Tab-separated table of C-alpha atoms in Angstrom:
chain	number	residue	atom	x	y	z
B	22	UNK	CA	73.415	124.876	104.532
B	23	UNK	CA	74.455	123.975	101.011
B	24	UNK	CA	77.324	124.896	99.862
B	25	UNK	CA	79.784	124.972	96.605
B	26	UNK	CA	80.484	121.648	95.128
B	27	UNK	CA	83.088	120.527	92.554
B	28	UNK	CA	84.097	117.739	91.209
B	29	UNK	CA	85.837	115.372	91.267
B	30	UNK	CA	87.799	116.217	93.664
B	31	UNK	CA	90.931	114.423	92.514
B	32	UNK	CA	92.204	113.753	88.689
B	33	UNK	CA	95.016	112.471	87.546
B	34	UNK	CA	95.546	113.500	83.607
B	35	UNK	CA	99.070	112.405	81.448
B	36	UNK	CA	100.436	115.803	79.774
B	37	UNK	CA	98.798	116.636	76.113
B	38	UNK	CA	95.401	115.287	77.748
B	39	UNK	CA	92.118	116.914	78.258
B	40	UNK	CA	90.420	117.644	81.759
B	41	UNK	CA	86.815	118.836	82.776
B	42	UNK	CA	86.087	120.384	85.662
B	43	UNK	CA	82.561	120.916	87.333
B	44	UNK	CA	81.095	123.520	89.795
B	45	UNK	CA	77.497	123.599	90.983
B	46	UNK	CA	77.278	127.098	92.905
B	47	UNK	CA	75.177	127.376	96.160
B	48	UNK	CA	71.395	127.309	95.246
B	49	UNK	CA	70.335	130.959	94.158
B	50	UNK	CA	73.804	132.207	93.541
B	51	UNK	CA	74.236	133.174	89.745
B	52	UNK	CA	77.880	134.218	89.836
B	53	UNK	CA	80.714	131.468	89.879
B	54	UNK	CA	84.605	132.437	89.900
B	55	UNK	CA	87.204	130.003	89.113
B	56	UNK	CA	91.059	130.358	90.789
B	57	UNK	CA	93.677	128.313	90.717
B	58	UNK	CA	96.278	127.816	93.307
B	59	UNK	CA	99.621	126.349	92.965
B	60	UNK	CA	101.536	124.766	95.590
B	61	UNK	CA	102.191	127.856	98.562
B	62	UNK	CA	100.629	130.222	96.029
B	63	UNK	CA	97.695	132.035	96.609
B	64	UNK	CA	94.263	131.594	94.208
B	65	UNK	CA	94.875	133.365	91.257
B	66	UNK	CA	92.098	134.059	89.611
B	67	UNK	CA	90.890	132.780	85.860
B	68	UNK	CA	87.846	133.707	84.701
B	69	UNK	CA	83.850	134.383	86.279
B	70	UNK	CA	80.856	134.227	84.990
B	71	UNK	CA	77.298	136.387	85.707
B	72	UNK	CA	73.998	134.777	84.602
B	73	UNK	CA	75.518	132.427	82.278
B	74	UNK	CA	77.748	135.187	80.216
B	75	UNK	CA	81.323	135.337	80.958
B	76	UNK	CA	81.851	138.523	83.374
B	77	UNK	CA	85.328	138.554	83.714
B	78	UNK	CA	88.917	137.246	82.439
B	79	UNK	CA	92.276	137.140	84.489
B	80	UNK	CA	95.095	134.735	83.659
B	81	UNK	CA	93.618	132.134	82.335
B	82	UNK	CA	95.371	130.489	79.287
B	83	UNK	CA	94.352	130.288	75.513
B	84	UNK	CA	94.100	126.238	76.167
B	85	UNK	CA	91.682	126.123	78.967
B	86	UNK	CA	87.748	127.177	78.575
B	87	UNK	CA	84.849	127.674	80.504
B	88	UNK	CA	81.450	128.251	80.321
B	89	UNK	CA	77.966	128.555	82.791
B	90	UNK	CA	74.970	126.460	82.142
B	91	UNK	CA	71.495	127.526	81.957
B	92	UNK	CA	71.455	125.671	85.962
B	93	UNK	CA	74.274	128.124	86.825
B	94	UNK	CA	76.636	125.070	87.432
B	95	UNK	CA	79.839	125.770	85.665
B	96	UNK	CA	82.639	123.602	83.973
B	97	UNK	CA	85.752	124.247	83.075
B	98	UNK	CA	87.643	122.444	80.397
B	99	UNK	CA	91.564	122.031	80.017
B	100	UNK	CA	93.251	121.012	76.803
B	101	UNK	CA	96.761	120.085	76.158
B	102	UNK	CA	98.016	119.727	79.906
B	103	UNK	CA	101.329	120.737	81.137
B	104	UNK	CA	102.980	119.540	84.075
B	105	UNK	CA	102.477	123.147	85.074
B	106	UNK	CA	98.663	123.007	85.077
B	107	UNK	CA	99.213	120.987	88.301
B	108	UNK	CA	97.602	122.941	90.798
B	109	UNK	CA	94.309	122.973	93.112
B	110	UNK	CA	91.191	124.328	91.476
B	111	UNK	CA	88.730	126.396	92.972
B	112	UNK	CA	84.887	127.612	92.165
B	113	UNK	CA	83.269	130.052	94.222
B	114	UNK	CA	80.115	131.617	94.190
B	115	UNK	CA	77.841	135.147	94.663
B	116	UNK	CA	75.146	136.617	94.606
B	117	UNK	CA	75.798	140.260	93.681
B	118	UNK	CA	72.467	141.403	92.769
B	119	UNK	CA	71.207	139.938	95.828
B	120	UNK	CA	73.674	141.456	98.153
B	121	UNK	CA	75.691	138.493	98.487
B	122	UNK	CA	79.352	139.916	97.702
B	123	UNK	CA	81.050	137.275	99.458
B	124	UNK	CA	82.542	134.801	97.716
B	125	UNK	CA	81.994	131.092	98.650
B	126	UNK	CA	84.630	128.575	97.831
B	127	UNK	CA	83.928	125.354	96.740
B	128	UNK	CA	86.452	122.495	97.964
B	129	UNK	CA	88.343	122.562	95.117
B	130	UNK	CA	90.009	119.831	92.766
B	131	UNK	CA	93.444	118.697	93.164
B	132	UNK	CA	94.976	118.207	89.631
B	133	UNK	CA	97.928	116.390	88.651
B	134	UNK	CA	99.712	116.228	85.556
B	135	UNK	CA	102.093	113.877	84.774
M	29	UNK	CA	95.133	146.649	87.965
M	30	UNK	CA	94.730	145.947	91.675
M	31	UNK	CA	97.884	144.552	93.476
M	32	UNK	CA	97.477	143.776	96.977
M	33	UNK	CA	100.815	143.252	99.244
M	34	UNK	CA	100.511	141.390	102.321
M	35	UNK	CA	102.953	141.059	105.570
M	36	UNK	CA	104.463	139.526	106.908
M	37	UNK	CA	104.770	135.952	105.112
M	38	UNK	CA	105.133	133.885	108.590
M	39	UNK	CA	104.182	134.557	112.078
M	40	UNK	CA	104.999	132.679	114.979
M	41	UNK	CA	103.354	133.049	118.229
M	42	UNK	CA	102.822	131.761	121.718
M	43	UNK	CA	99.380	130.618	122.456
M	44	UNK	CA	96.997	133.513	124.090
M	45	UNK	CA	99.303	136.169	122.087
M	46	UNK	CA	97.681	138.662	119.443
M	47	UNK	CA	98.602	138.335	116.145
M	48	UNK	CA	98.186	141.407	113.677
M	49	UNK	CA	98.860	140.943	109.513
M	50	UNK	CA	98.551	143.851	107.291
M	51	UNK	CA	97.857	144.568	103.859
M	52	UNK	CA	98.347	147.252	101.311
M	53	UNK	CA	96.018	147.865	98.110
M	54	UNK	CA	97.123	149.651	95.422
M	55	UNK	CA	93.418	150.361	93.422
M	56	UNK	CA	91.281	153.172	95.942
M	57	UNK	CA	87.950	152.373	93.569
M	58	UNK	CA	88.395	148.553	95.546
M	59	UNK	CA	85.325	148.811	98.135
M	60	UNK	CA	85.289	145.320	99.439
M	61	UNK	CA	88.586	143.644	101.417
M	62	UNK	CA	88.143	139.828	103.033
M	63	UNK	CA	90.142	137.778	105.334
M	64	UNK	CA	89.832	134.025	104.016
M	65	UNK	CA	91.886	130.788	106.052
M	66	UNK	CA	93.272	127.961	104.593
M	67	UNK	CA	94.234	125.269	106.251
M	68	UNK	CA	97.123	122.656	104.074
M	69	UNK	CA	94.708	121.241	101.424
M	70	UNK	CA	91.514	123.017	102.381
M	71	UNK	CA	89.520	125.732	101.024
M	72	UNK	CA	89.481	128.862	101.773
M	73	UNK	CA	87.235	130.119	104.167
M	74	UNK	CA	85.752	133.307	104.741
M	75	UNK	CA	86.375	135.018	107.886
M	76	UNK	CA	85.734	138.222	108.475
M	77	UNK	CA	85.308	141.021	105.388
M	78	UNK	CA	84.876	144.740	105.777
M	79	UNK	CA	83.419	147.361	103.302
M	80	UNK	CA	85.350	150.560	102.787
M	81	UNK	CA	82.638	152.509	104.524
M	82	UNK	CA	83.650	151.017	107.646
M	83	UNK	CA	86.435	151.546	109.710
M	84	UNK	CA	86.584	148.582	111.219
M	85	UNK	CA	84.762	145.436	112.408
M	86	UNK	CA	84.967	142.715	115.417
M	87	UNK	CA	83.717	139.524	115.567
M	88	UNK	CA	84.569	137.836	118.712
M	89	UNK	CA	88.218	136.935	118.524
M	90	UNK	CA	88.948	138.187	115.288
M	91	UNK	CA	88.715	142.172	114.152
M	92	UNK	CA	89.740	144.225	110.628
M	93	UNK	CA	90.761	147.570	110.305
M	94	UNK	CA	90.985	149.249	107.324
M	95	UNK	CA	92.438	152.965	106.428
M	96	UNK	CA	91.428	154.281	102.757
M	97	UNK	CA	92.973	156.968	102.898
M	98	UNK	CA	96.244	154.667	103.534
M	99	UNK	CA	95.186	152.262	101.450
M	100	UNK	CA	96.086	149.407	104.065
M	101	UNK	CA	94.057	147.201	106.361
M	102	UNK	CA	94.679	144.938	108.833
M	103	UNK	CA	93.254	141.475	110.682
M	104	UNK	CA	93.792	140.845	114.349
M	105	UNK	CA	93.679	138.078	116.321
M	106	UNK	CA	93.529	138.031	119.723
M	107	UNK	CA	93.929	135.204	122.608
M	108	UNK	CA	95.396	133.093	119.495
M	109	UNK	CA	94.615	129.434	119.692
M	110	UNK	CA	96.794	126.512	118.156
M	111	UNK	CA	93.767	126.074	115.854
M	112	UNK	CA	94.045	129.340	114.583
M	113	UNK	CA	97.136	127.836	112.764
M	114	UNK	CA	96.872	128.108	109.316
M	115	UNK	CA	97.813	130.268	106.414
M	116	UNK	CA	95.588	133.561	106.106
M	117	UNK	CA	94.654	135.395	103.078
M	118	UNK	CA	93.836	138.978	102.236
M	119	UNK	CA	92.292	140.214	99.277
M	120	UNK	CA	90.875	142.927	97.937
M	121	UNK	CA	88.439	143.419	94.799
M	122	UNK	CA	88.850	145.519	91.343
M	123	UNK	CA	85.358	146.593	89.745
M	124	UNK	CA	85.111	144.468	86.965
M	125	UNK	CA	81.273	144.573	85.381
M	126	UNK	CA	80.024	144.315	89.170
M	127	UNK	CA	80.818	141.280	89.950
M	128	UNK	CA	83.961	141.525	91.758
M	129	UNK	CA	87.144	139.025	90.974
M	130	UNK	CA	89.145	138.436	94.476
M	131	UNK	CA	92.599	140.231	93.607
M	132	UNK	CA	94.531	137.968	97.259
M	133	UNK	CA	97.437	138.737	98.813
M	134	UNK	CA	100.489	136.235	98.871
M	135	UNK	CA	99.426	134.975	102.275
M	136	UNK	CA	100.714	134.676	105.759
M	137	UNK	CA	101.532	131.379	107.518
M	138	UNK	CA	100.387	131.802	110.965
M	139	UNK	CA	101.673	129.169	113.757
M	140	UNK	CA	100.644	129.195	117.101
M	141	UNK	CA	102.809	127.553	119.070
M	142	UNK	CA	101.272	126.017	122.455
């Protein structure tokens, strides 16, 4: 079965540089979450979006943005990188309105700042 | 908002032991609690979930319990394996628009010792 894809799946970045991230949910799901997950942290979450409108914001800062495509995939762009931003990224994906609550998590992209 | 507590952080077992983790949620409108593992550099992956008009669930090895009224569930393993080594994640979800942002716990780091 398909599932969640992201990429890439590594980047390296120097701090005060931009990164993009992709997500292309599992065919048919419209909803895509992003988390990120520091080293022994669990995912927090950052934003999620419904049908290509943003549904949802947690702690997601000022510099980074996201947005949903009209294929559902979703991207994720970083701005002015901090050695803090270091951290494993992960998209996951619904289907809500079609009973599909559980979240599917994509295998996530391992970004370093230097 | 939602805050979900999980215990304990580490678990150590013998092989063919139970193990049991448990969770508190603080939000009683959150309808929707799953169990993800995530092995060191993986994703996480789903394994069990249970609605809060269920008591609890079983599949196979691996059941969830959940008390509303308590506001706590709980995920049990049973005949543990050395594969079932990894670090296990609750979570629970806050109504946000519908489409429900994973709220995890801090995770337990389960180790199943042969």
């Amino acid at each position: 079965a398909a599932g969640v894809i992201q990429s890439p799946r590594h980047l390296i970045k120097e701090k005060r540089e931009t990164a993009t991230l992709k997500c292309y949910p599992i065919p048919r799901h419209d909803t895509v979450y992003w988390y990120q997950q520091g080293p022994g942290q669990d995912p927090q979450f950052l934003i999620s979006f419904y049908e290509k409108m943003q549904s949802d914001k947690g702690s997601i800062p000022d510099r980074f943005s996201a947005q949903q495509f009209s294929d559902y995939h979703s991207e994720l762009n970083m701005s002015s990188l901090e050695l803090g931003d270091s951290a494993l990224y992960f998209c996951a994906s619904s289907a809500p309105d079609r009973g599909v609550n559980e979240q599917f998590f994509g295998p996530g992209t391992r970004l370093t700042v230097l | 908002g939602e805050n979900v507590e999980q215990h304990p952080s580490t678990l150590s077992v013998q092989e063919g032991d139970s193990a049991v983790i448990k969770c508190t949620y603080s939000d009683s409108a959150s309808n929707y609690f799953p169990w993800y593992k995530q092995e060191l550099g993986k994703r996480p992956q789903l394994i069990i979930d249970i609605r809060s008009n269920v008591g609890e669930k079983k599949d196979q090895r691996i059941a969830v319990t959940l008390n509303k009224t308590a506001k706590h569930f709980s995920l049990h393993i049973t005949e543990t394996q050395p594969e079932d080594s990894a670090v296990y994640f609750c979570a629970g979800t806050m109504f946000s628009g519908g489409y429900n942002k994973l709220i995890f716990g801090a995770g337990t780091r389960l180790a199943v010792h042969p």
